[in-house]
Tab-separated table of C-alpha atoms in Angstrom:
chain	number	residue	atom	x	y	z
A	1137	UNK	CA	85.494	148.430	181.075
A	1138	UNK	CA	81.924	147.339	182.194
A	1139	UNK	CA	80.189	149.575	184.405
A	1140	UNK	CA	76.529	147.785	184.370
A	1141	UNK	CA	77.773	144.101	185.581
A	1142	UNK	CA	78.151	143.732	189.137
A	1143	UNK	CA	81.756	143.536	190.386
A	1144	UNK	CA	83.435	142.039	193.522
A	1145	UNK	CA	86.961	141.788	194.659
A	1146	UNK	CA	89.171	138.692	195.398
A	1147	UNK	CA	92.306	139.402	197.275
A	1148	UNK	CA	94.642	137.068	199.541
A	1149	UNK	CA	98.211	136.094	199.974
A	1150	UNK	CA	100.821	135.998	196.916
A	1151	UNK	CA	101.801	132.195	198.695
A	1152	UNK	CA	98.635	130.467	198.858
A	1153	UNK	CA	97.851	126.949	200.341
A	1154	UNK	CA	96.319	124.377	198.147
A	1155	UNK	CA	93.357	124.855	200.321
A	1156	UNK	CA	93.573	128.642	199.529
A	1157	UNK	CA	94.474	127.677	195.704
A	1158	UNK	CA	90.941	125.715	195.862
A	1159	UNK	CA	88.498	127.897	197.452
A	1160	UNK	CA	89.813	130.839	195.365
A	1161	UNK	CA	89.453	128.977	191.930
A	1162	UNK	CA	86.142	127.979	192.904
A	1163	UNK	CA	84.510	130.993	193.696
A	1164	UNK	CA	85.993	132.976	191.271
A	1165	UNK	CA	84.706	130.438	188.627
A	1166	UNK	CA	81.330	130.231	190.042
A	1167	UNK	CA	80.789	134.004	190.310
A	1168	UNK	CA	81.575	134.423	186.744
A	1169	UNK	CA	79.351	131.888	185.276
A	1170	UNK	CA	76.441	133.444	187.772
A	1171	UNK	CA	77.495	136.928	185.790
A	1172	UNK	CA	79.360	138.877	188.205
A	1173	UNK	CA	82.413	139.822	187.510
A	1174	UNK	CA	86.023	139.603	189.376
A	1175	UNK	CA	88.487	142.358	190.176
A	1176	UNK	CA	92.015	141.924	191.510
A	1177	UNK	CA	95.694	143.362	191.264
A	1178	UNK	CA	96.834	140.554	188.951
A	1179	UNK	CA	99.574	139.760	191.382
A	1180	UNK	CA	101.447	136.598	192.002
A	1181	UNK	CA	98.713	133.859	194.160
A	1182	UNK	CA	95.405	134.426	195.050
A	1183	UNK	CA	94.802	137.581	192.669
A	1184	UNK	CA	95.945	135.717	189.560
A	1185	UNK	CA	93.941	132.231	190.509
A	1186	UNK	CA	91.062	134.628	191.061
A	1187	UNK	CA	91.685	135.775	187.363
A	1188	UNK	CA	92.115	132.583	186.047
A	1189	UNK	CA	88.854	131.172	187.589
A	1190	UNK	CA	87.063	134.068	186.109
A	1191	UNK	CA	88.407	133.407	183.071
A	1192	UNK	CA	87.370	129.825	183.003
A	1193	UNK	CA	84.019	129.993	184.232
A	1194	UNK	CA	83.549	132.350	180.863
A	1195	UNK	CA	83.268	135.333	182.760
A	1196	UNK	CA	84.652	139.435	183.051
A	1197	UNK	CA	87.805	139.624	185.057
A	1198	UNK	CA	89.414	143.200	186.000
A	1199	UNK	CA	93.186	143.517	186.817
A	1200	UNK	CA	94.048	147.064	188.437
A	1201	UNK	CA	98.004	147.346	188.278
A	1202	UNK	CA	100.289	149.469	190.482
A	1203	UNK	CA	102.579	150.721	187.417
A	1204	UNK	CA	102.114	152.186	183.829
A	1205	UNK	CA	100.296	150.133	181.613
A	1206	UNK	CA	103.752	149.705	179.137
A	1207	UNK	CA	104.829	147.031	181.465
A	1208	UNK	CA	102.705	144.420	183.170
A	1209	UNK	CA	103.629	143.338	186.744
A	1210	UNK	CA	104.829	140.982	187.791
A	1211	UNK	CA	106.534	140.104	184.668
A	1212	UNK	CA	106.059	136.426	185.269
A	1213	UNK	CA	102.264	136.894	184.732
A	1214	UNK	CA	102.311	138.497	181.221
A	1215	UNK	CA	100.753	135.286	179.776
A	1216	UNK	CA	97.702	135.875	182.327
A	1217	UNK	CA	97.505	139.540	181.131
A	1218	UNK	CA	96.828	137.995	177.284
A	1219	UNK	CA	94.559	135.827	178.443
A	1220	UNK	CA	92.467	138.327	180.549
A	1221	UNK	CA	92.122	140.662	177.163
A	1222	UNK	CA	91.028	137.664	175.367
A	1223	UNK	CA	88.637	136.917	177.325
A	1224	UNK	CA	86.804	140.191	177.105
A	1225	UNK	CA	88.414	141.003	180.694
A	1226	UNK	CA	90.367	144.405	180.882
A	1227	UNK	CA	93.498	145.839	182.427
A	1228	UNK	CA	93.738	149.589	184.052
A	1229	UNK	CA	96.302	151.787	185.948
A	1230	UNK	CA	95.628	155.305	187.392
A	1231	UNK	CA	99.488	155.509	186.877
A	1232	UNK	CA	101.366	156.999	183.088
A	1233	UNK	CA	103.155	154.837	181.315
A	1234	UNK	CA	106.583	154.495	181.995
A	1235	UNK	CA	105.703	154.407	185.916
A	1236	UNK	CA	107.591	151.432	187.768
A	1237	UNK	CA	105.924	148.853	190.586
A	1238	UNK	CA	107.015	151.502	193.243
A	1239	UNK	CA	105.888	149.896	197.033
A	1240	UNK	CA	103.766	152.917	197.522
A	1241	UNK	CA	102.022	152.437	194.742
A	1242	UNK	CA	100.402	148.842	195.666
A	1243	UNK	CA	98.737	149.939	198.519
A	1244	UNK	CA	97.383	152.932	196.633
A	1245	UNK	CA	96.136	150.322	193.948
A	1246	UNK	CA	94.299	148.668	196.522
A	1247	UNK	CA	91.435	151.269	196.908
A	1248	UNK	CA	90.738	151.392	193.118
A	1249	UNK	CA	90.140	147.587	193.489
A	1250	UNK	CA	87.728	148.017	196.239
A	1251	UNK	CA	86.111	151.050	195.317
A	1252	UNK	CA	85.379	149.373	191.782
A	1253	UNK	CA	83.262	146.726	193.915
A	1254	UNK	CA	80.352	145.792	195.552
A	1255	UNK	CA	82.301	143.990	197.758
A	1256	UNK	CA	85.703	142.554	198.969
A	1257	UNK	CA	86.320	139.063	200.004
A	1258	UNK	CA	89.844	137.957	201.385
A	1259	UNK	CA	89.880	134.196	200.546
A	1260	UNK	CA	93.465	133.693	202.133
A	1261	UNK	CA	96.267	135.451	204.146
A	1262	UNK	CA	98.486	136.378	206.804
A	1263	UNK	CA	97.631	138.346	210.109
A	1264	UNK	CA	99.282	141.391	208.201
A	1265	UNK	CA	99.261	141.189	204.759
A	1266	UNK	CA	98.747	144.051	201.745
A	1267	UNK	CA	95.124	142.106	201.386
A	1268	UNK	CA	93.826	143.195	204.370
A	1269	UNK	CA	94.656	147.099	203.430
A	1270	UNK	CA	91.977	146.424	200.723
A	1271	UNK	CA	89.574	145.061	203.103
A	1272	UNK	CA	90.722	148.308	205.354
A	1273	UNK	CA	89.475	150.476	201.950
A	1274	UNK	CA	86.515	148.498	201.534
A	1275	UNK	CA	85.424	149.224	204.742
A	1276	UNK	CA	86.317	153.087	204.322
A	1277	UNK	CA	84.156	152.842	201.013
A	1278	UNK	CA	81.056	151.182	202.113
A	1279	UNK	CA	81.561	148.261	200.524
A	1280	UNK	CA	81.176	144.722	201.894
A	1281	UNK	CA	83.812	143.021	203.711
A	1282	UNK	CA	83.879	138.844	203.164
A	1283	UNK	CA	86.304	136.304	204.099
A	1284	UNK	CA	86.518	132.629	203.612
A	1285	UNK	CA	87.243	130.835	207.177
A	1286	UNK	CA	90.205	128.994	207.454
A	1287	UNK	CA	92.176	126.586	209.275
A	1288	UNK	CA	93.062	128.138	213.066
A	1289	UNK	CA	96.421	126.660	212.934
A	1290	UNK	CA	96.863	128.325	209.446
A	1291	UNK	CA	98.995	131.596	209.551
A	1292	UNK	CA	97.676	132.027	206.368
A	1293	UNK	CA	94.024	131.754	207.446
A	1294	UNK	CA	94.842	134.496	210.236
A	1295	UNK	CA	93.874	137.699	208.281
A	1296	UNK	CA	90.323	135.914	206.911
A	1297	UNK	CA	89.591	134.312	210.509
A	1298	UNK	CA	90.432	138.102	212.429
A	1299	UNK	CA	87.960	139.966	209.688
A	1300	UNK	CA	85.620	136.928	210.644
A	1301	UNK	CA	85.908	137.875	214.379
A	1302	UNK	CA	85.581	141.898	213.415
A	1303	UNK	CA	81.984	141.047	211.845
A	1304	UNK	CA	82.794	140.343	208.332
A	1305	UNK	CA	80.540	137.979	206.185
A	1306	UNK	CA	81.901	134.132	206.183
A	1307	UNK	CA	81.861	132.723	202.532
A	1308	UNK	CA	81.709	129.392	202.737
A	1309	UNK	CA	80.239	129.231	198.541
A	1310	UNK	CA	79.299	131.352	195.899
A	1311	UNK	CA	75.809	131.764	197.053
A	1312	UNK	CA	76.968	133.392	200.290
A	1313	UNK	CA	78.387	135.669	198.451
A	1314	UNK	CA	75.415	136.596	195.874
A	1315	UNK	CA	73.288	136.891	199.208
A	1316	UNK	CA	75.210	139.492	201.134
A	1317	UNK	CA	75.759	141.670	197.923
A	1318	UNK	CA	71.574	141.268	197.316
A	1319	UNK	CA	72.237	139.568	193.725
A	1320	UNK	CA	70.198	137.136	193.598
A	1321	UNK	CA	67.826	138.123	191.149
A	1322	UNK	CA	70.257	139.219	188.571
A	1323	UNK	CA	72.334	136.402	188.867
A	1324	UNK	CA	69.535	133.846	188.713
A	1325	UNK	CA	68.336	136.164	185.320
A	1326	UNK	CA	71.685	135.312	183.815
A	1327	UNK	CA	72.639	131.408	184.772
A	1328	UNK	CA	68.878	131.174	183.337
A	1329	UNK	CA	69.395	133.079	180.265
A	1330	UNK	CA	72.443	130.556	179.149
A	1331	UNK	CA	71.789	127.373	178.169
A	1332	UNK	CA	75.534	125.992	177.016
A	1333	UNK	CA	78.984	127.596	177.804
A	1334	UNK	CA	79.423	128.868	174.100
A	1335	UNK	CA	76.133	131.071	174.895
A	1336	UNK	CA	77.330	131.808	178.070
A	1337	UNK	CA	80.326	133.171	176.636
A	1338	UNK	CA	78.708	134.911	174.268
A	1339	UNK	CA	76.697	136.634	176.256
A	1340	UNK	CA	79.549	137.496	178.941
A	1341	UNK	CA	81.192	139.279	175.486
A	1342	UNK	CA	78.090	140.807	174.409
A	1343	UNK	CA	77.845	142.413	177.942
A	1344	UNK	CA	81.707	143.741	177.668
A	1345	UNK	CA	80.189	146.344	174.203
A	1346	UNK	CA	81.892	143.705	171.407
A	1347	UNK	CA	79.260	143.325	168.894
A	1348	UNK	CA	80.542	142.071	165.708
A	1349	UNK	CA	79.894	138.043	165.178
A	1350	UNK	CA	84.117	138.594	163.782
A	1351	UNK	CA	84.958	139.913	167.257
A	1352	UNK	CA	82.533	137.605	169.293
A	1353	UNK	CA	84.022	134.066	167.006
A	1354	UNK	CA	87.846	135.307	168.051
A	1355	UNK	CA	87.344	136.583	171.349
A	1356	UNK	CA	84.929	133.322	172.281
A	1357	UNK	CA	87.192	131.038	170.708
A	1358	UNK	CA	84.754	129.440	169.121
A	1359	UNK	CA	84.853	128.094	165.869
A	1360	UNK	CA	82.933	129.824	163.219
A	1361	UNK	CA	80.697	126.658	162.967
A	1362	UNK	CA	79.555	126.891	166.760
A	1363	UNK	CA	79.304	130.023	166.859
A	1364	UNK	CA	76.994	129.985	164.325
A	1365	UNK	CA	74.640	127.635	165.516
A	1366	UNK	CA	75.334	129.326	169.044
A	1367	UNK	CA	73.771	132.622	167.777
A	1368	UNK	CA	70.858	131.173	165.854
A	1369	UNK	CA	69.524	129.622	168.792
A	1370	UNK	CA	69.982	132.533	170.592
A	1371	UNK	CA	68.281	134.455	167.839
A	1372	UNK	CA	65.221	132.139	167.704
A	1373	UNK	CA	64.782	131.981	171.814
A	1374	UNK	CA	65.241	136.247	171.999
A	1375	UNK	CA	68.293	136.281	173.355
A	1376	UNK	CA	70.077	138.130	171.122
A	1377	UNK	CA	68.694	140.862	168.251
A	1378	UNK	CA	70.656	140.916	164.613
A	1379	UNK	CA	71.306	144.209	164.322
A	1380	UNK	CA	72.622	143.588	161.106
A	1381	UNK	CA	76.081	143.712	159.076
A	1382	UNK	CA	76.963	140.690	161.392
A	1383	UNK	CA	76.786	142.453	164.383
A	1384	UNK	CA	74.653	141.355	167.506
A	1385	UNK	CA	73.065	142.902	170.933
A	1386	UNK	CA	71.888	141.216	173.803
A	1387	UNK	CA	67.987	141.519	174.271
C-alpha cells in the first residue's frame, strides 16, 4: 500500500453510459500517468473502468472490497483483481476472511475509499445511488467533493449534476482535478521525470517499495532487454540509484 503518492477516488454507477464509460477511462488514465493514484470498490461499471484506466496509463490503482479478502467481489471481476496486483496496484478489506458481500457492508466500504483520498469525484450516476454515500463521507472527512457534469436529460448524470448544484468542483479534465487537490507541482515533477512509458512504469513500481530489477522486469512486463536499457538511461540521467545486487531506488 502507498502512503506517500497522492490518492483520489473514482466512484459512479455499476451501469454506465458510453459517455460515462469515456470520461471515466480518461481521467483515470490521465491521473495515473500524472502520478496520482486511483481508489475505488472494484465493483461492476465505473469503479472497475476507473481501475482499468489506472492500470493502463501505468499507474497505482487501490480496490477497497466489502468482504474478506478469500473471495473477490463481484466474482465476474476476478480477472481485474490479477491485473490490479500486477500492476503494482493493491487490494484491502477491513473485513476477515471468510466474510460475505453483506449490503451493509458496501456502504461501510465506502468511507475507507474516501477517507484514503484527497478527494472524491463521482464521474456518473443516479439521483440516489451507493456513489453518492461516498461523496456524503467525503464530505464528512474533509475531503474534496468533484463531479463530472452530465447530460440534464441523463438519469444517470442526476447524482454528478445535484453535487454540481450543492457546490462541488466540475471536472471537465484531468487538470481540473490536479488544481482543486493543489497538485500541480508534484504532478508536473513526475510527467517530467518520465521520458517513455517503460520508465514511467518503472518508476510508478519503484514508488509502490518493489526494488529488485527481477520484480520490476515481471511486474513491468517488460522484457529483460527493455528493461535494461530502460534502467541505464535512468541510471545515467539520476533517476534511479543501483543500490546493488540488482536492486534499484528512485532518486
Amino acid at each position: 500500500l502507498i502512503t506517500d503518492m497522492p490518492l483520489v477516488s473514482i466512484v459512479g454507477t455499476r451501469h454506465p453510459s458510453d459517455y460515462g464509460r469515456h470520461v471515466t477511462y480518461s481521467l483515470a488514465r490521465e491521473l495515473a500517468r500524472s502520478g496520482i493514484g486511483i481508489v475505488s470498490g472494484m465493483a461492476l461499471g465505473i469503479d472497475a473502468i476507473a481501475h482499468q484506466g489506472a492500470i493502463d496509463g501505468s499507474g497505482y490503482t487501490l480496490a477497497v472490497q466489502a468482504c474478506g479478502l478469500d473471495s473477490l467481489y463481484p466474482a465476474t471481476n476476478r480477472a481485474l483483481g490479477a491485473r490490479i496486483l500486477q500492476s503494482g496496484g493493491a487490494i484491502i478489506s477491513e473485513y476477515e476472511v471468510g466474510t460475505a458481500p453483506l449490503k451493509q457492508n458496501f456502504v461501510a466500504r465506502n468511507r475507507i475509499v474516501s477517507g484514503l483520498s484527497l478527494g472524491c469525484i463521482v464521474t456518473e450516476a443516479n439521483a440516489v445511488s451507493g456513489s453518492l454515500i461516498t461523496a456524503n463521507f467525503a464530505l464528512e472527512q474533509n475531503r474534496v467533493v468533484m463531479a463530472v457534469p452530465g447530460n440534464i436529460t441523463s438519469l444517470s448524470s442526476a447524482g454528478p449534476n445535484n453535487l454540481l448544484r450543492s457546490g462541488a468542483v466540475a471536472v471537465t479534465s484531468a487538470s481540473d482535478i490536479i488544481s482543486a487537490l493543489d497538485l500541480a507541482s508534484t504532478t508536473s515533477t513526475i510527467t517530467a521525470a518520465a521520458k517513455s512509458q517503460a520508465e514511467a512504469k518503472i518508476l510508478h513500481l519503484l514508488a509502490t517499495g518493489i526494488s529488485s530489477s527481477e520484480e520490476l522486469i515481471d511486474q513491468s512486463q517488460l522484457s529483460a532487454d527493455e528493461f535494461a536499457r530502460a534502467i541505464s538511461l535512468m541510471e545515467i540521467t539520476g533517476k534511479v540509484r543501483n543500490l546493488g545486487a540488482g536492486n534499484w531506488i528512485a532518486r
